[in-house]
């Protein structure tokens, strides 16, 4: 067993962009052990337990799957079949069960009762448990079971959500302790646009998993170790011999301090030798060098925190230095299992299918990226007991993670190949942020864009557009300076986040302030204004919405009311899909479609002053509640007036 080392050893290791920690929530799902999967019956038992504990019923898709699972067990007891239920976009129903063809392929010629896929579908329907959520079923084509939901049940589900909170619509996930590794800037370097995607995507994944009642560790694996610190410390000592007395003024602008030390390191061989000696002395734990290292890290992290605060992102830092003491023991364990071999003076792990091995100890005896990652994974599995570990970095690191995960499977730390088994690891890769020229987004002087400057410009542009809009409408006098500032921040920062998250993360995307701050189309500005309009409708009615929740009743009588209601109750399964596939754009698409369906409803259904006013105001409120939760999951502050 690898214990906590008493002394911090040091090495040179490279850095990447990594992640954080959030407050623990109570665990609702049992943690599956290594290589263990939940059988359907066990999964159903877990779901039943959660329904009783916390009034959570899972998504509509999960509820229907439970019903069809019971039917499949009763109809085909000899077969171990998982229900295949999907939302239906055709006119025949709201959902479909698509098991019939697969079952027929197994039964063909062996069953007198079932003569074709259609009869299989009819058999599934005949054994479906009675449920108030299903209004109609039918078999179409080669056995597709179409399901029509009860409008009364849908309306009641929405009403229950309004009464009991949207937490009752949280999806049920099989992982209970999830670690999300994201953001991870390098100490002494300023955060730039390259850190934007990891930070935004990682935060949204963490928020969705937290909403789904997983205990989420938000981990910031900052680059706070390695050869660059010898360079920084030696430059500090030589430039400011009395640095301890001067304090932070000695370092000043960290970015410029780093550039100056790097220039000396690259151009002055004697300084380079002294910097390398400084690394050795830091390794040995000399107080003077350790104190300087701590001071540099502290100043840099405070700078990071200012950016995180503006983005509304919360993290727990466990940098590369934290895992360094665990590396020798981890490598000893891997060696004892016969995984580590000597190759050209280095120690490596050979990975099947890869032309080059995973280097875990360099020729000079130093550790590297892979050795740090292996130690971190060991710690996360054995000490923090995480059952799902998610790494959010650019797609350029895909090969590293493929090899790293393969090594962990060879070691027996992770189950082999079964994607449903726990514990498991996932690499969330993402593409580049591009400029209008189609190249990596940079300033006119070819410098990387500082994240602080990007956020400043987003807010300033948003404020200018907001002032223009209010002046034209004659409403500027109705707004306080504080409201203007907060609204400009919400729209500006929200626009930057949404422009990133609405794209499939694997693709590159072009950064354009003009496009992302447009109030038309699929933008945060459009969606925030749509939410504000819904709030305005409710305010202008003069009705107290909390009273209506207690006394009113939702009725989905009009076709567009039903379309809106159906989309609302699909919220949980969209969050579930976004979590399962680690794709925030799924939630963005859902949110944009929700706004579109509300617009259709509002255009065809009079709200204020109609005979159905109470029901439709509650439907407005339900839409606003779901939109606000979507905004929250995307890390966007809602706007309540425009």
XYZ file of C-alpha atoms in Angstrom:
642
model
C 0.000 0.000 0.000
C 1.333 3.438 -0.894
C 1.387 5.732 2.126
C 1.666 9.490 2.409
C 5.361 10.372 2.036
C 6.936 12.311 4.862
C 9.270 14.335 2.651
C 8.443 16.198 -0.539
C 10.661 15.020 -3.380
C 10.981 17.075 -6.531
C 11.370 16.526 -10.237
C 10.954 18.298 -13.486
C 7.499 17.824 -14.920
C 5.547 19.513 -17.619
C 2.109 21.050 -17.174
C -1.217 21.097 -18.907
C -4.526 22.786 -18.333
C -6.516 21.043 -15.530
C -9.239 21.528 -12.500
C -11.245 21.830 -8.969
C -13.465 20.979 -5.855
C -17.037 21.693 -4.812
C -18.899 21.220 -1.588
C -19.825 17.598 -1.019
C -23.409 16.553 -1.418
C -24.927 13.503 0.174
C -24.379 10.366 -1.834
C -27.600 8.939 -3.231
C -26.250 6.151 -5.426
C -24.136 3.208 -4.206
C -20.615 3.350 -5.573
C -19.911 0.470 -7.944
C -16.625 -1.307 -7.246
C -13.861 -1.759 -9.793
C -15.148 -3.688 -12.783
C -18.647 -3.967 -11.342
C -21.776 -2.962 -13.241
C -25.302 -2.521 -11.965
C -27.656 -5.195 -13.219
C -31.035 -3.948 -14.501
C -32.831 -5.223 -11.402
C -30.302 -3.527 -9.134
C -30.583 -0.313 -11.132
C -34.364 -0.420 -10.746
C -33.966 -0.940 -7.004
C -31.626 2.030 -6.794
C -34.117 4.164 -8.696
C -36.950 3.088 -6.376
C -34.820 3.985 -3.354
C -34.119 7.452 -4.726
C -37.763 8.061 -5.587
C -38.537 7.493 -1.927
C -35.542 9.540 -0.737
C -35.808 13.073 -2.029
C -38.893 12.835 -4.242
C -36.733 12.355 -7.359
C -38.283 10.224 -10.046
C -35.709 10.457 -12.797
C -36.271 11.633 -16.342
C -39.340 10.751 -18.381
C -37.111 8.490 -20.445
C -35.884 6.734 -17.282
C -39.440 6.296 -16.001
C -40.606 4.839 -19.313
C -37.537 2.596 -19.434
C -38.496 1.147 -16.040
C -41.975 0.323 -17.333
C -40.675 -1.295 -20.511
C -38.000 -3.180 -18.577
C -40.784 -4.798 -16.536
C -42.648 -5.692 -19.729
C -39.555 -7.164 -21.393
C -38.805 -9.309 -18.334
C -42.371 -10.590 -18.279
C -42.635 -11.148 -22.043
C -39.173 -12.592 -22.675
C -37.941 -13.967 -19.324
C -35.245 -16.033 -21.037
C -33.611 -12.959 -22.556
C -31.585 -10.346 -20.676
C -32.687 -7.193 -22.499
C -32.252 -3.551 -21.678
C -35.086 -1.314 -22.901
C -34.309 0.977 -25.841
C -36.526 4.014 -25.243
C -36.011 7.247 -27.165
C -37.814 10.539 -27.652
C -39.839 10.425 -30.845
C -39.831 13.296 -33.327
C -42.361 11.736 -35.672
C -46.087 12.416 -35.556
C -46.911 8.944 -34.239
C -46.044 9.502 -30.595
C -43.925 11.239 -27.978
C -41.540 8.327 -27.317
C -40.651 5.004 -28.900
C -39.479 1.633 -27.642
C -37.201 0.131 -30.291
C -36.460 -3.371 -28.976
C -38.672 -5.437 -31.256
C -36.286 -5.888 -34.193
C -33.412 -6.972 -31.956
C -35.602 -9.414 -30.052
C -37.020 -10.853 -33.274
C -33.511 -11.555 -34.583
C -32.920 -13.726 -31.481
C -36.330 -15.466 -31.592
C -36.643 -16.013 -35.338
C -37.666 -19.613 -35.983
C -37.670 -20.497 -32.281
C -41.029 -19.098 -31.211
C -44.505 -20.072 -32.308
C -46.054 -17.130 -30.495
C -44.012 -14.399 -32.161
C -44.071 -14.624 -35.945
C -42.582 -11.241 -36.868
C -41.233 -8.033 -35.312
C -44.715 -6.496 -35.213
C -46.024 -9.342 -33.048
C -43.019 -8.817 -30.748
C -44.010 -5.151 -30.397
C -47.603 -6.149 -29.637
C -46.339 -8.586 -27.011
C -44.339 -5.826 -25.334
C -47.439 -3.615 -25.198
C -49.614 -6.383 -23.762
C -47.331 -6.810 -20.737
C -46.712 -3.114 -20.124
C -47.604 -2.253 -16.502
C -50.477 0.215 -16.190
C -49.283 3.785 -15.726
C -51.002 7.140 -15.573
C -48.174 8.659 -17.610
C -49.049 6.680 -20.774
C -52.187 7.655 -22.669
C -51.754 5.525 -25.784
C -49.520 2.909 -27.396
C -49.372 1.515 -30.905
C -47.093 -0.606 -33.061
C -45.740 0.908 -36.253
C -43.647 -0.542 -39.069
C -41.379 -3.417 -38.020
C -42.364 -3.450 -34.359
C -41.693 0.108 -33.194
C -43.802 0.744 -30.091
C -45.054 4.329 -30.163
C -45.966 5.939 -26.851
C -48.282 8.884 -26.357
C -47.943 10.588 -22.989
C -50.965 11.731 -21.064
C -51.381 15.508 -21.278
C -52.958 15.440 -17.815
C -49.939 13.605 -16.407
C -47.547 16.014 -18.152
C -49.382 19.023 -16.708
C -49.312 17.482 -13.228
C -45.571 16.758 -13.543
C -44.915 20.403 -14.381
C -47.132 21.534 -11.512
C -45.301 19.204 -9.105
C -41.987 20.677 -10.222
C -43.245 24.196 -9.528
C -44.406 23.138 -6.064
C -41.444 20.974 -5.039
C -38.566 22.560 -6.933
C -36.675 21.715 -10.083
C -34.369 19.484 -8.070
C -37.096 16.832 -8.386
C -36.313 16.804 -12.122
C -32.633 16.018 -11.599
C -31.550 12.937 -13.567
C -30.346 9.762 -11.870
C -26.725 8.957 -12.735
C -24.815 5.739 -11.918
C -21.722 7.584 -10.617
C -21.803 9.072 -7.117
C -18.281 10.534 -6.658
C -16.963 12.402 -9.683
C -13.691 14.304 -10.003
C -13.505 16.912 -12.757
C -9.943 17.975 -13.599
C -10.014 21.257 -15.512
C -8.619 24.771 -16.079
C -5.097 24.158 -14.703
C -3.035 27.188 -15.711
C 0.724 27.370 -15.136
C 1.958 29.223 -12.068
C 3.649 32.544 -12.921
C 1.906 32.713 -16.276
C -1.211 34.806 -16.808
C -4.436 33.066 -17.763
C -5.168 33.585 -21.448
C -7.799 32.621 -23.989
C -6.242 29.158 -24.211
C -7.534 28.456 -20.681
C -11.031 29.660 -21.512
C -12.463 26.465 -22.961
C -11.136 24.125 -20.270
C -12.429 26.417 -17.514
C -15.873 26.993 -19.016
C -16.490 23.415 -20.188
C -15.174 21.917 -16.952
C -17.296 24.214 -14.787
C -20.454 23.357 -16.730
C -19.796 19.614 -16.485
C -19.240 19.991 -12.735
C -22.466 21.992 -12.348
C -24.534 19.418 -14.252
C -23.073 16.540 -12.248
C -23.687 18.416 -8.982
C -27.294 19.043 -10.014
C -27.589 15.300 -10.622
C -26.617 14.808 -6.946
C -23.137 13.446 -7.566
C -20.453 14.494 -5.103
C -18.137 16.486 -7.349
C -14.475 17.281 -6.693
C -13.581 20.391 -8.725
C -9.868 19.942 -9.163
C -7.386 22.549 -10.389
C -4.216 20.657 -11.338
C -2.054 23.768 -11.696
C 1.506 23.626 -13.013
C 3.321 24.557 -9.808
C 6.401 22.335 -10.137
C 9.294 21.723 -12.483
C 12.427 23.249 -13.964
C 10.809 26.642 -14.642
C 10.842 27.368 -10.903
C 14.631 27.255 -10.760
C 14.610 29.895 -13.465
C 12.056 32.069 -11.657
C 13.638 31.756 -8.219
C 17.172 32.482 -9.421
C 15.961 35.524 -11.370
C 14.158 36.758 -8.251
C 17.263 36.334 -6.057
C 19.594 38.073 -8.498
C 17.284 40.926 -9.459
C 16.045 41.627 -5.917
C 18.585 40.380 -3.340
C 16.353 41.775 -0.601
C 13.162 40.278 -2.089
C 11.897 39.145 1.326
C 11.806 42.749 2.544
C 10.346 44.206 -0.657
C 7.581 41.599 -0.785
C 5.284 41.308 -3.786
C 6.659 44.470 -5.390
C 9.765 42.462 -6.262
C 7.761 40.349 -8.654
C 5.282 42.983 -9.814
C 3.665 41.896 -13.073
C 4.029 38.111 -13.027
C 3.735 37.836 -16.790
C 6.594 40.267 -17.362
C 8.603 38.663 -14.566
C 8.253 35.270 -16.244
C 9.221 36.658 -19.676
C 12.340 38.352 -18.250
C 13.515 35.207 -16.468
C 12.818 33.044 -19.538
C 14.810 35.439 -21.744
C 17.819 35.163 -19.409
C 17.438 31.370 -19.234
C 17.452 31.068 -23.029
C 20.248 33.559 -23.727
C 22.636 33.354 -20.763
C 24.298 29.940 -20.303
C 25.771 30.897 -16.936
C 22.364 31.969 -15.635
C 20.919 28.722 -16.982
C 23.450 26.753 -14.921
C 22.607 28.758 -11.805
C 18.869 28.221 -12.439
C 19.405 24.468 -12.746
C 21.332 24.512 -9.485
C 18.407 26.386 -7.927
C 16.129 23.491 -8.898
C 18.430 21.056 -7.092
C 18.458 23.251 -3.991
C 14.665 23.528 -4.141
C 14.595 19.738 -4.448
C 16.660 19.379 -1.317
C 14.122 21.480 0.579
C 16.300 24.500 1.440
C 14.091 26.992 3.281
C 15.137 30.011 1.237
C 14.200 28.329 -2.035
C 11.019 26.790 -0.659
C 9.903 30.187 0.678
C 10.487 31.848 -2.691
C 8.580 29.055 -4.458
C 5.646 29.431 -2.071
C 5.591 33.213 -2.538
C 5.521 32.955 -6.351
C 2.744 30.336 -6.209
C 0.697 32.412 -3.782
C 0.856 35.575 -5.897
C 0.005 33.672 -9.061
C -2.966 31.872 -7.516
C -4.420 35.150 -6.280
C -4.317 36.416 -9.864
C -6.089 33.262 -11.030
C -8.740 33.658 -8.335
C -9.654 37.127 -9.631
C -10.446 35.607 -13.033
C -12.336 32.669 -11.507
C -14.396 35.059 -9.379
C -15.463 37.003 -12.468
C -16.402 33.789 -14.244
C -18.252 32.432 -11.193
C -16.013 29.348 -11.169
C -15.069 27.607 -7.919
C -11.996 25.366 -7.698
C -9.855 23.412 -5.296
C -6.150 23.568 -6.095
C -4.123 20.381 -5.913
C -1.208 21.162 -8.187
C 1.515 18.955 -9.607
C 3.591 19.461 -6.452
C 0.889 17.815 -4.324
C 1.239 14.465 -6.122
C 5.040 14.523 -6.446
C 5.679 12.690 -3.144
C 3.471 9.800 -4.285
C 5.347 9.142 -7.525
C 8.101 6.814 -6.171
C 5.592 4.522 -4.458
C 3.290 4.438 -7.492
C 6.179 3.576 -9.812
C 7.317 0.890 -7.371
C 3.833 -0.663 -7.497
C 3.800 -0.579 -11.299
C 7.304 -2.092 -11.398
C 6.248 -4.910 -9.077
C 3.478 -5.732 -11.551
C 5.993 -5.959 -14.370
C 4.674 -2.914 -16.244
C 7.794 -0.729 -16.204
C 10.750 -1.628 -18.435
C 14.104 -0.056 -19.281
C 14.348 1.507 -22.749
C 17.222 3.648 -24.053
C 18.131 4.796 -20.569
C 14.564 5.713 -19.574
C 11.913 3.743 -17.687
C 8.772 3.211 -19.743
C 5.460 1.377 -20.006
C 4.765 -0.198 -23.387
C 1.201 0.223 -24.599
C -0.318 -2.231 -27.046
C -1.008 -0.640 -30.424
C 1.265 2.356 -29.804
C 4.598 2.820 -31.579
C 6.153 4.760 -28.721
C 6.045 3.827 -25.026
C 4.758 5.922 -22.133
C 7.870 7.380 -20.467
C 7.509 7.493 -16.671
C 11.122 8.240 -15.675
C 13.352 10.266 -17.998
C 16.951 9.395 -18.838
C 18.208 11.889 -16.262
C 16.096 10.220 -13.580
C 13.496 12.991 -13.448
C 9.760 12.523 -13.491
C 7.429 13.947 -16.100
C 3.837 14.557 -17.075
C 2.979 10.828 -17.191
C 4.508 10.025 -13.800
C 2.602 12.920 -12.197
C -0.662 11.839 -13.845
C -0.236 8.223 -12.701
C 0.386 9.353 -9.121
C -2.626 11.693 -9.276
C -4.857 8.907 -10.610
C -3.703 6.528 -7.882
C -4.521 9.158 -5.247
C -7.915 9.927 -6.743
C -8.914 6.262 -6.861
C -7.496 5.086 -3.554
C -7.669 8.129 -1.267
C -10.537 10.185 -2.668
C -12.473 7.099 -3.840
C -13.673 8.759 -7.043
C -15.623 6.461 -9.336
C -15.497 8.747 -12.387
C -12.495 10.948 -13.169
C -12.911 13.457 -16.005
C -9.978 15.334 -17.570
C -10.812 18.486 -19.546
C -7.956 19.459 -21.883
C -7.452 20.237 -25.566
C -7.728 17.448 -28.141
C -3.984 17.683 -28.771
C -3.478 15.651 -25.587
C -5.719 12.774 -26.689
C -2.820 10.383 -27.348
C -1.341 11.034 -23.915
C -4.632 10.173 -22.231
C -5.192 7.090 -24.399
C -1.779 5.747 -23.322
C -2.141 6.886 -19.714
C -5.562 5.220 -19.337
C -4.248 2.038 -21.005
C -1.404 1.887 -18.485
C -3.902 2.238 -15.631
C -5.969 -0.633 -17.050
C -2.860 -2.811 -17.346
C -2.160 -2.055 -13.693
C -5.656 -3.225 -12.752
C -6.650 0.212 -11.470
C -9.444 0.527 -14.020
C -11.743 -2.143 -15.481
C -10.759 -3.199 -18.962
C -12.877 -1.857 -21.855
C -16.365 -2.020 -20.284
C -17.544 1.592 -20.540
C -20.361 0.990 -18.041
C -18.048 -0.305 -15.326
C -16.725 1.825 -12.491
C -14.355 3.354 -11.647
C -13.731 4.913 -15.031
C -11.829 7.772 -16.622
C -12.785 10.074 -19.496
C -10.831 12.608 -21.502
C -12.967 15.590 -22.512
C -11.086 17.021 -25.467
C -11.867 20.353 -27.090
C -10.790 22.270 -30.184
C -9.094 25.634 -30.626
C -10.447 29.159 -30.248
C -9.846 30.809 -33.638
C -9.719 34.417 -34.766
C -11.514 35.850 -37.798
C -8.512 34.834 -39.928
C -9.091 31.166 -39.119
C -5.891 30.956 -37.066
C -5.379 30.603 -33.324
C -7.001 33.619 -31.607
C -4.305 36.231 -30.837
C -3.924 39.976 -30.447
C -2.763 42.180 -33.341
C 0.783 41.941 -31.989
C 0.525 38.119 -32.151
C 0.372 37.802 -28.363
C -2.068 35.371 -26.799
C -5.214 37.158 -25.631
C -5.226 37.713 -21.872
C -8.397 36.387 -20.306
C -8.823 39.484 -18.122
C -8.749 41.758 -21.171
C -11.196 39.536 -23.031
C -13.686 39.681 -20.149
C -13.256 43.448 -19.834
C -14.063 43.946 -23.489
C -17.082 41.622 -23.323
C -18.504 43.623 -20.412
C -17.740 47.016 -21.984
C -19.321 46.093 -25.309
C -22.347 44.660 -23.522
C -22.755 47.824 -21.450
C -22.492 50.092 -24.500
C -25.175 48.090 -26.313
C -27.404 48.049 -23.214
C -27.121 51.845 -22.791
C -27.961 52.357 -26.448
C -31.030 50.121 -26.165
C -32.264 51.864 -23.000
C -31.731 55.359 -24.437
C -33.676 54.450 -27.575
C -36.554 53.030 -25.521
C -36.543 55.923 -23.039
C -36.023 53.549 -20.093
C -32.527 54.594 -19.019
C -33.848 56.602 -16.049
C -35.454 53.422 -14.669
C -32.073 51.763 -14.186
C -29.577 52.283 -11.360
C -25.822 52.269 -11.997
C -25.555 48.996 -10.074
C -28.218 47.367 -12.241
C -26.403 48.505 -15.381
C -23.100 47.080 -14.152
C -24.530 43.725 -13.074
C -26.618 43.331 -16.237
C -23.644 44.229 -18.460
C -21.543 41.622 -16.652
C -24.247 38.955 -16.853
C -24.755 39.504 -20.580
C -21.087 40.027 -21.470
C -19.684 37.055 -19.556
C -22.713 34.933 -20.437
C -22.212 35.704 -24.123
C -18.585 34.527 -23.981
C -19.525 31.310 -22.188
C -22.520 30.436 -24.344
C -20.647 31.103 -27.607
C -18.180 28.424 -26.512
C -20.577 25.911 -24.958
C -23.145 25.852 -27.781
C -20.549 24.284 -30.093
C -19.630 20.629 -29.998
C -16.521 20.848 -27.839
C -14.453 18.719 -30.245
C -14.626 21.351 -32.971
C -12.718 24.610 -33.289
C -14.826 27.761 -33.063
C -14.315 31.330 -34.224
C -14.339 33.989 -31.512
C -16.442 37.007 -32.536
C -17.756 39.641 -30.124
C -20.183 40.907 -32.778
C -21.706 37.487 -33.241
C -21.874 36.449 -29.589
C -23.411 39.795 -28.491
C -26.091 39.694 -31.179
C -29.598 39.755 -29.682
C -30.963 37.546 -32.468
C -30.323 33.880 -33.114
C -28.741 31.272 -30.901
C -26.866 33.571 -28.496
C -26.860 34.148 -24.750
C -28.133 37.687 -25.321
C -31.218 36.422 -27.148
C -31.895 33.782 -24.476
C -31.353 36.156 -21.553
C -33.716 38.668 -23.103
C -36.252 35.887 -23.742
C -36.142 34.995 -20.052
C -36.543 38.672 -19.068
C -39.613 38.934 -21.328
C -41.225 35.951 -19.618
C -40.603 37.585 -16.227
C -42.135 40.782 -17.596
C -45.281 38.928 -18.716
C -45.746 37.539 -15.211
C -45.117 40.935 -13.552
C -47.563 42.743 -15.839
C -50.304 40.238 -15.011
C -50.384 41.660 -11.490
C -50.823 38.146 -10.116
C -48.765 36.653 -7.309
C -47.189 33.555 -8.852
C -46.644 31.809 -5.502
C -50.379 32.008 -4.803
C -51.173 30.620 -8.263
C -48.896 27.642 -7.598
C -51.048 26.746 -4.602
C -54.479 27.390 -6.070
C -54.085 27.152 -9.848
C -53.969 24.211 -12.208
C -52.089 23.719 -15.475
C -54.070 22.455 -18.460
C -52.342 21.631 -21.750
C -55.386 22.078 -23.942
C -53.913 23.931 -26.930
C -51.512 22.131 -29.289
C -48.732 24.661 -28.639
C -49.272 24.382 -24.881
C -48.727 20.636 -25.174
C -45.605 21.071 -27.335
C -44.140 23.419 -24.748
C -45.133 21.127 -21.879
C -43.565 18.100 -23.566
C -40.305 19.967 -24.058
C -40.294 21.116 -20.434
C -40.596 17.585 -19.043
C -37.721 16.436 -21.282
C -35.346 18.686 -19.340
C -33.967 15.908 -17.120
C -33.084 13.552 -19.960
C -31.256 16.324 -21.792
C -29.160 17.014 -18.695
C -28.622 13.262 -18.400
C -27.438 13.028 -22.014
C -25.157 16.046 -21.596
C -23.602 14.443 -18.479
C -23.339 10.934 -19.896
C -21.685 12.045 -23.140
C -19.904 15.027 -21.558
C -21.366 17.399 -24.157
C -22.565 20.789 -22.807
C -23.882 21.734 -26.270
C -26.751 19.282 -25.722
C -28.048 21.501 -22.908
C -27.550 24.631 -25.046
C -29.625 23.108 -27.848
C -32.349 22.208 -25.364
C -32.394 25.763 -23.969
C -32.575 27.384 -27.397
C -35.375 25.015 -28.471
C -37.226 25.811 -25.241
C -37.118 29.518 -26.061
C -38.361 28.792 -29.570
C -41.255 26.639 -28.345
C -42.219 29.275 -25.787
C -42.310 31.917 -28.530
C -44.678 29.723 -30.563
C -46.875 29.188 -27.521
C -46.980 32.906 -26.680
C -47.770 33.865 -30.278
C -50.765 31.531 -30.471
C -52.008 31.519 -26.856
C -53.057 34.744 -25.173
C -51.867 34.737 -21.573
C -52.926 37.838 -19.638
C -56.664 38.448 -19.770
C -57.553 35.062 -21.264
C -59.889 32.495 -19.715
C -56.805 30.259 -19.328
C -54.715 32.993 -17.705
C -53.857 31.097 -14.505
C -52.780 27.934 -16.321
C -50.753 29.874 -18.873
C -49.062 32.054 -16.258
C -47.975 28.862 -14.488
C -46.670 27.558 -17.800
C -44.731 30.822 -18.212
C -43.304 30.406 -14.729
C -42.317 26.780 -15.400
C -40.493 27.879 -18.554
C -38.669 30.618 -16.638
C -37.689 28.163 -13.868
C -36.250 25.677 -16.356
C -34.462 28.444 -18.263
C -32.903 29.711 -15.032
C -31.679 26.229 -14.164
C -30.184 25.882 -17.649
C -28.451 29.237 -17.198
C -27.127 28.108 -13.829
C -25.775 24.856 -15.258
C -24.047 26.833 -18.012
C -22.592 29.271 -15.479
C -24.663 32.203 -16.772
C -26.409 34.777 -14.580
C -30.072 35.317 -15.611
C -31.451 38.761 -16.481
C -34.875 39.719 -15.084
C -35.591 42.952 -16.901
C -34.613 44.568 -20.195
